[in-house]
mmCIF file of C-alpha atoms in Angstrom:
data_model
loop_
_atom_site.group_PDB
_atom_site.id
_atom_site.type_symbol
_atom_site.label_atom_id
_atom_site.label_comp_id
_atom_site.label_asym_id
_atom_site.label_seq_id
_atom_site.Cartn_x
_atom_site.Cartn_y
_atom_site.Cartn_z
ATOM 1 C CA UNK A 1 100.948 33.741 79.597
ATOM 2 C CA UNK A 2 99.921 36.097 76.715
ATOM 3 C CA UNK A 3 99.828 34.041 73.299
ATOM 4 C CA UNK A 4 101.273 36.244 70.102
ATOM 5 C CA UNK A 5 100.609 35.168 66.912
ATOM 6 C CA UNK A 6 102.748 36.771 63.912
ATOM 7 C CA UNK A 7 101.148 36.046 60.066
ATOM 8 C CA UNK A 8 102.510 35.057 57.761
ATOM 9 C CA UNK A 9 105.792 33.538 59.027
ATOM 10 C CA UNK A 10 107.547 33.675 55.777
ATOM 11 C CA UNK A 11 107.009 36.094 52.970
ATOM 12 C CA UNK A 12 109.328 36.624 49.387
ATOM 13 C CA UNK A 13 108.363 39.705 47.533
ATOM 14 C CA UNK A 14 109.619 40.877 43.955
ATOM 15 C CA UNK A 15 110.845 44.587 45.012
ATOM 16 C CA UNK A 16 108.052 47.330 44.384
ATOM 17 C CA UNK A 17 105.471 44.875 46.038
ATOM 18 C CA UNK A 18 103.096 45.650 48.745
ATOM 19 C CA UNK A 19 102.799 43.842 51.709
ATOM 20 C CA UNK A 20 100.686 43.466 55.406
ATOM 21 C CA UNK A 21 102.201 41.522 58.084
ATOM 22 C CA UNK A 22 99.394 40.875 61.142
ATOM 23 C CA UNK A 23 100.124 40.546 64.981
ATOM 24 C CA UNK A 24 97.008 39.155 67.310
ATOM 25 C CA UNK A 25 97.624 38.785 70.829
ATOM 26 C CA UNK A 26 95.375 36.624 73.291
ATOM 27 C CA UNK A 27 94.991 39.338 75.494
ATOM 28 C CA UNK A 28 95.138 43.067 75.917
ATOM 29 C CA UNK A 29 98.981 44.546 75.791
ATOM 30 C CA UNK A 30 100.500 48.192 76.912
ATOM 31 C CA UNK A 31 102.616 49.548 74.410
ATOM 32 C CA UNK A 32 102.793 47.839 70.985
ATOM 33 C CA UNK A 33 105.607 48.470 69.247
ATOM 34 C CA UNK A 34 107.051 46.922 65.783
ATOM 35 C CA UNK A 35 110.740 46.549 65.440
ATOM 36 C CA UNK A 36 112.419 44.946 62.234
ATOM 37 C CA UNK A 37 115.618 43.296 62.901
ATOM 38 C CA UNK A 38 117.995 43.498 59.993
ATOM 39 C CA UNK A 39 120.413 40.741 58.897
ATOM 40 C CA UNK A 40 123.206 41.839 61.637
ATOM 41 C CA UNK A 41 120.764 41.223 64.026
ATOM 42 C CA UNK A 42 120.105 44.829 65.438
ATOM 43 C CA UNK A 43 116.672 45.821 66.486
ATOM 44 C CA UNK A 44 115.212 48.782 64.638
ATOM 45 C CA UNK A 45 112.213 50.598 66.082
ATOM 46 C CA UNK A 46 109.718 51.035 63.514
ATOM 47 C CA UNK A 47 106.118 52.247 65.356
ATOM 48 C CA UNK A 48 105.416 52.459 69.152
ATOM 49 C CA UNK A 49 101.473 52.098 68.322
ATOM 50 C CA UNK A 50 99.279 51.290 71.375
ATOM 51 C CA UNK A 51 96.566 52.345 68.535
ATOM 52 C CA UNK A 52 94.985 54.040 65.372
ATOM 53 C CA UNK A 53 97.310 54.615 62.970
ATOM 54 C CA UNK A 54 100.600 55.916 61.873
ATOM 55 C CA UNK A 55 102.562 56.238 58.660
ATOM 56 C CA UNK A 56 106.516 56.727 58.342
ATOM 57 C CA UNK A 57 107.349 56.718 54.871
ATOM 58 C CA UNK A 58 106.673 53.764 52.787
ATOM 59 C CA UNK A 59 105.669 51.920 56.372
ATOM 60 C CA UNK A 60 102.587 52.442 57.881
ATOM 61 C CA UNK A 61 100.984 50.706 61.110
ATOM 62 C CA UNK A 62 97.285 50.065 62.689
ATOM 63 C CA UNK A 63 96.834 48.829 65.765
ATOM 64 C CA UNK A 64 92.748 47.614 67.020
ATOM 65 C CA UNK A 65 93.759 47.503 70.784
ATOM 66 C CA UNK A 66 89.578 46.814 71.417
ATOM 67 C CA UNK A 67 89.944 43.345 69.032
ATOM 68 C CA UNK A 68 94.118 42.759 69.832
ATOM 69 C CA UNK A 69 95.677 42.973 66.286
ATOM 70 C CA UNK A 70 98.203 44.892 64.645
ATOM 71 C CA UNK A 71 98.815 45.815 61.136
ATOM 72 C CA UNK A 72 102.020 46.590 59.472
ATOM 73 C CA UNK A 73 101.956 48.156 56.329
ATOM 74 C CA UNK A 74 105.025 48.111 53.599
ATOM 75 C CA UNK A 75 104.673 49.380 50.715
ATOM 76 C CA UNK A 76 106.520 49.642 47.473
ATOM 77 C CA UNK A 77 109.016 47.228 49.123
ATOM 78 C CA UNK A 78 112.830 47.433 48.730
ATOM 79 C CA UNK A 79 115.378 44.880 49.393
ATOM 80 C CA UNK A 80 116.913 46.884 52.393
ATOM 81 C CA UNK A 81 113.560 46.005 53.438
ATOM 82 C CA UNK A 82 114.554 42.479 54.221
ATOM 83 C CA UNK A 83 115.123 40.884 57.511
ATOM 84 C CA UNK A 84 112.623 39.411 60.104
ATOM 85 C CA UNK A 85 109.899 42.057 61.404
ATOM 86 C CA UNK A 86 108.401 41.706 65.172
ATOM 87 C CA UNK A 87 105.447 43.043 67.199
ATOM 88 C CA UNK A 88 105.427 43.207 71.036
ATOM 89 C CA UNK A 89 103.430 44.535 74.065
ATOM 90 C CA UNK A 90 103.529 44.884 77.571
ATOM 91 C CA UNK A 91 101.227 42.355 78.783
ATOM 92 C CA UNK A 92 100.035 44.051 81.777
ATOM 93 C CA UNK A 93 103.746 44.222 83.532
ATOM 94 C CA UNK A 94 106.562 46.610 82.132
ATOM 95 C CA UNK A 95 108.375 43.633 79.826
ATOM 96 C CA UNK A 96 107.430 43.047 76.062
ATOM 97 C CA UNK A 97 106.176 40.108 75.010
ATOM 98 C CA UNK A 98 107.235 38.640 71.713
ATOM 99 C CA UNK A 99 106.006 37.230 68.684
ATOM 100 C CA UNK A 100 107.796 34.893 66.989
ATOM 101 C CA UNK A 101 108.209 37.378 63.451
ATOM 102 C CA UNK A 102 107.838 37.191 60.009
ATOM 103 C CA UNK A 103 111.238 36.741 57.916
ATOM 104 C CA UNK A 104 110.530 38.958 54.399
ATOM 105 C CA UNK A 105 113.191 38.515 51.473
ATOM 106 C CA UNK A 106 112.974 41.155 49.260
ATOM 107 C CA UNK A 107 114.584 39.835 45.353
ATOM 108 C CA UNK A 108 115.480 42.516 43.512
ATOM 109 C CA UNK B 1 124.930 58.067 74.736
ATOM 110 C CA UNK B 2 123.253 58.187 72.035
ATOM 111 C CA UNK B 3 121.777 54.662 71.900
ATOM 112 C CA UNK B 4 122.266 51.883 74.094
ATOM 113 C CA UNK B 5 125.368 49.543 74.154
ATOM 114 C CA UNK B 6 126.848 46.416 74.500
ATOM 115 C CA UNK B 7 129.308 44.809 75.866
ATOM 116 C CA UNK B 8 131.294 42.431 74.225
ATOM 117 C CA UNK B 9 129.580 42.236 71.176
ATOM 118 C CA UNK B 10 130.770 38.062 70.950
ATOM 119 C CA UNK B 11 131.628 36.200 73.910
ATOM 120 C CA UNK B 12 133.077 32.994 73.143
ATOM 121 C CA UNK B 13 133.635 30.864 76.621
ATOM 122 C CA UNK B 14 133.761 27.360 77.954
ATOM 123 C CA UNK B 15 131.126 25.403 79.391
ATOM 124 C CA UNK B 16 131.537 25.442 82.843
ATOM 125 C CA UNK B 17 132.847 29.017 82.699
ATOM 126 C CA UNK B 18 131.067 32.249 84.489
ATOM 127 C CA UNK B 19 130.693 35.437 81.874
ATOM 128 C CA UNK B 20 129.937 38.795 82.170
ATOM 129 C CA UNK B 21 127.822 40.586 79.782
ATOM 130 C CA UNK B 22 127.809 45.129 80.099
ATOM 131 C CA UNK B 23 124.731 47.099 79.065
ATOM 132 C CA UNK B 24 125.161 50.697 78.635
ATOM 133 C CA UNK B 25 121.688 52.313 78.277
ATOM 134 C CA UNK B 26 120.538 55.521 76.759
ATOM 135 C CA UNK B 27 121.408 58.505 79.451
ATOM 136 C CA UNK B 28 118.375 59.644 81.338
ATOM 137 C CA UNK B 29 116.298 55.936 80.536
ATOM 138 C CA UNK B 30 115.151 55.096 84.176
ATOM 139 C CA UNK B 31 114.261 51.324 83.031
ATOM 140 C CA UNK B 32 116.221 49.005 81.703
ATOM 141 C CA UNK B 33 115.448 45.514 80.539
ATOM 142 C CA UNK B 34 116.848 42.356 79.418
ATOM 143 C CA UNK B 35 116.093 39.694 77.180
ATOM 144 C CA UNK B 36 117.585 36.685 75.111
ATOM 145 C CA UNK B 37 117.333 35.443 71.194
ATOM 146 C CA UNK B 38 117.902 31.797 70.809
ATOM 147 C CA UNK B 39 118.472 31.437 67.052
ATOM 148 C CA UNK B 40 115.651 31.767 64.836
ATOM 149 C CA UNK B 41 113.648 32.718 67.678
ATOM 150 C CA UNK B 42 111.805 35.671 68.662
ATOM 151 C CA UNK B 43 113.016 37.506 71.825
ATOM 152 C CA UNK B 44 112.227 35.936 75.937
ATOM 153 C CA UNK B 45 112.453 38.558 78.841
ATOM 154 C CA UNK B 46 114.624 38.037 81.464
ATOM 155 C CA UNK B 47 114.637 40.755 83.729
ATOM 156 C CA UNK B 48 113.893 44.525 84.285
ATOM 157 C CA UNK B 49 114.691 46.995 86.105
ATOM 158 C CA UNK B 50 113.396 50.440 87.658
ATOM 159 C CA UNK B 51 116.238 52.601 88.656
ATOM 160 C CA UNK B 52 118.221 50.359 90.716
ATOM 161 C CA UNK B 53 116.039 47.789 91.698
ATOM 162 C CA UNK B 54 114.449 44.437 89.934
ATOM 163 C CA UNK B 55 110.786 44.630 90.477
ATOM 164 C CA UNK B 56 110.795 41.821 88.254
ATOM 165 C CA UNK B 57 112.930 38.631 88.088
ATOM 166 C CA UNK B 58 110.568 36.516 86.417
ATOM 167 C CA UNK B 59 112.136 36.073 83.318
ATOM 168 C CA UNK B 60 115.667 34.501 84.658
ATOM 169 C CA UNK B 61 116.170 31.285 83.618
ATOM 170 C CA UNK B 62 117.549 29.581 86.856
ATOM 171 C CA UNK B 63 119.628 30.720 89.780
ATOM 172 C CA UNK B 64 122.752 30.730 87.351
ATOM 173 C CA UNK B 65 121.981 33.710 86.452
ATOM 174 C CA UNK B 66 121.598 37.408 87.993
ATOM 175 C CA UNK B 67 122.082 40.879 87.182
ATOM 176 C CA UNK B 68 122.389 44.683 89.258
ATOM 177 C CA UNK B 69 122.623 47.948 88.105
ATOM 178 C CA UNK B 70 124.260 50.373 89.590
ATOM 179 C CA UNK B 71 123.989 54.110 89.368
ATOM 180 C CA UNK B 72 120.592 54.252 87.523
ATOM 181 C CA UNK B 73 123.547 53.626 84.523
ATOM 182 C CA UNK B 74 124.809 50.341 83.846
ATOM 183 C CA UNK B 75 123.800 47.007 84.077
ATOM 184 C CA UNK B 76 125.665 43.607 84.106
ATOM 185 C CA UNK B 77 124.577 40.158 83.463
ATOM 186 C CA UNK B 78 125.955 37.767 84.792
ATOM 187 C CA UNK B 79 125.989 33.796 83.926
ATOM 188 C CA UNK B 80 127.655 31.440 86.154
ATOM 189 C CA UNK B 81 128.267 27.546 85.589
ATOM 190 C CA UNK B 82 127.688 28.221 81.629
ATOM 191 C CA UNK B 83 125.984 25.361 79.713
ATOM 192 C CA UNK B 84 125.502 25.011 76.119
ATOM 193 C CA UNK B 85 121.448 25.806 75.908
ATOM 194 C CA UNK B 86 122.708 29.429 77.603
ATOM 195 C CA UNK B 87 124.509 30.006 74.081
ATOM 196 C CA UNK B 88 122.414 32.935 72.493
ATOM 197 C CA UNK B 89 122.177 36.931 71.566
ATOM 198 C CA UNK B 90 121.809 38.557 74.998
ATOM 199 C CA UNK B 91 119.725 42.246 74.168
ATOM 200 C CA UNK B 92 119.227 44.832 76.501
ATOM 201 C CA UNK B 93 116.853 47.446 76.246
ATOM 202 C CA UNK B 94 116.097 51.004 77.856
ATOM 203 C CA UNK B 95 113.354 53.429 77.694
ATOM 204 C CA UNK B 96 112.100 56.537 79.457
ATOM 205 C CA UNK B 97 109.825 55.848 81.960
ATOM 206 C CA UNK B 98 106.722 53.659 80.456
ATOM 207 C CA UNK B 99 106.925 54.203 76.822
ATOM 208 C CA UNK B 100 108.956 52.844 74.352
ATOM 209 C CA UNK B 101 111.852 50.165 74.341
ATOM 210 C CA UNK B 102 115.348 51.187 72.986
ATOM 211 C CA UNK B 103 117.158 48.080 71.967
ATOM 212 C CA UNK B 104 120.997 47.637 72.043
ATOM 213 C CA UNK B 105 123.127 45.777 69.338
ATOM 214 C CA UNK B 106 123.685 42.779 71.460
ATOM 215 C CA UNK B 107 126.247 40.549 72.842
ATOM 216 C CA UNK B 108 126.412 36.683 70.873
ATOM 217 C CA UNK B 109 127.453 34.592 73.609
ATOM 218 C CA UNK B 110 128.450 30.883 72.766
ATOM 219 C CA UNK B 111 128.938 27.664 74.930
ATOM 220 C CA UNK B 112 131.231 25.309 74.013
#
């Protein structure tokens, strides 16, 4: 099955850092999305990005669907920011397809 | 509703034991998926569904476990003969049509 590699897997910022988590998959995907999951464990959509670019805020998100990487963008990071952040995508069939995320702590 | 929930939000049950878990998606969402977090672990699909049907099973574990939907509403997961590698945050999901996934809260089911 599709392979997806999250980078880096671990990441501690002072707050009012920048920051750019990356998401390659081994093959093409249907709708990316990026979701952070906060310390109670809920799933928070962030960007449905199948590609180019979008921008919400301090959080911004490019997706290269022709070379099958993500980018997500955080800027000027806060520690509400905090908590594990995924990509996924539809490998060809209507279920998403995990990576395995990349846990950012935030110190104030 | 306004977003998709979960039912129980813990489930704490004996191994050996059967459990039903209750999705509730987002009214109007004609697909409905779900999936399972093992600790520290990113998320595994189980099972979706259009409408009423399953077009696609693949994800299930083993024959312990199966789901339905009813309605084009709610769904239920169910786990028979629990063991302890079933412990786990079951997630379901909804979205309209093709496009983006909805996520619930959860339900943190453990095996003793």
């Amino acid at each position: 099955g599709i392979q997806v590699e999250q980078s880096p897997p671990d990441l501690i910022l002072q707050e009012g850092a920048n920051s750019t988590l990356r998401c390659n998959f081994s093959d093409s995907v249907n709708n990316l999305q990026w979701f952070h999951q906060n310390p109670w464990g809920q799933l928070i959509n962030l960007f449905y990005i199948p590609s180019g670019t979008k921008q919400n805020g301090r959080l911004s998100a490019t997706t290269v669907a022709t070379e099958r990487y993500s980018l997500l963008y955080i800027s000027s990071s806060q520690t509400t920011d905090s908590g594990v952040y995924f990509c996924a995508g539809e490998p060809g069939r209507r279920a998403l397809t995990f990576g395995s995320g990349t846990r950012l702590q935030v110190q104030p | 509703g306004a977003g998709v929930s979960q039912s129980p939000s813990n489930k704490v049950t004996e191994k050996g034991k059967d459990v039903e878990l209750r999705c509730d998606p987002i009214s109007g969402h004609t697909a409905l998926y779900w999936y399972r977090q093992r600790l520290g672990q990113g998320l595994e699909f189980l099972i979706y569904f259009q409408g009423n049907s399953a077009p696609d099973k693949s994800g299930l574990p083993s024959d312990r476990f199966s789901a339905e939907r009813t309605g084009e509403s709610v769904s239920t997961l169910t786990i028979q003969r629990t063991q302890q590698e079933d412990s786990a945050v079951y997630l379901c999901a909804s979205s309209l049509g093709t496009g983006m996934q909805f996520f619930g809260p959860g339900t943190r089911l453990t095996v003793l």
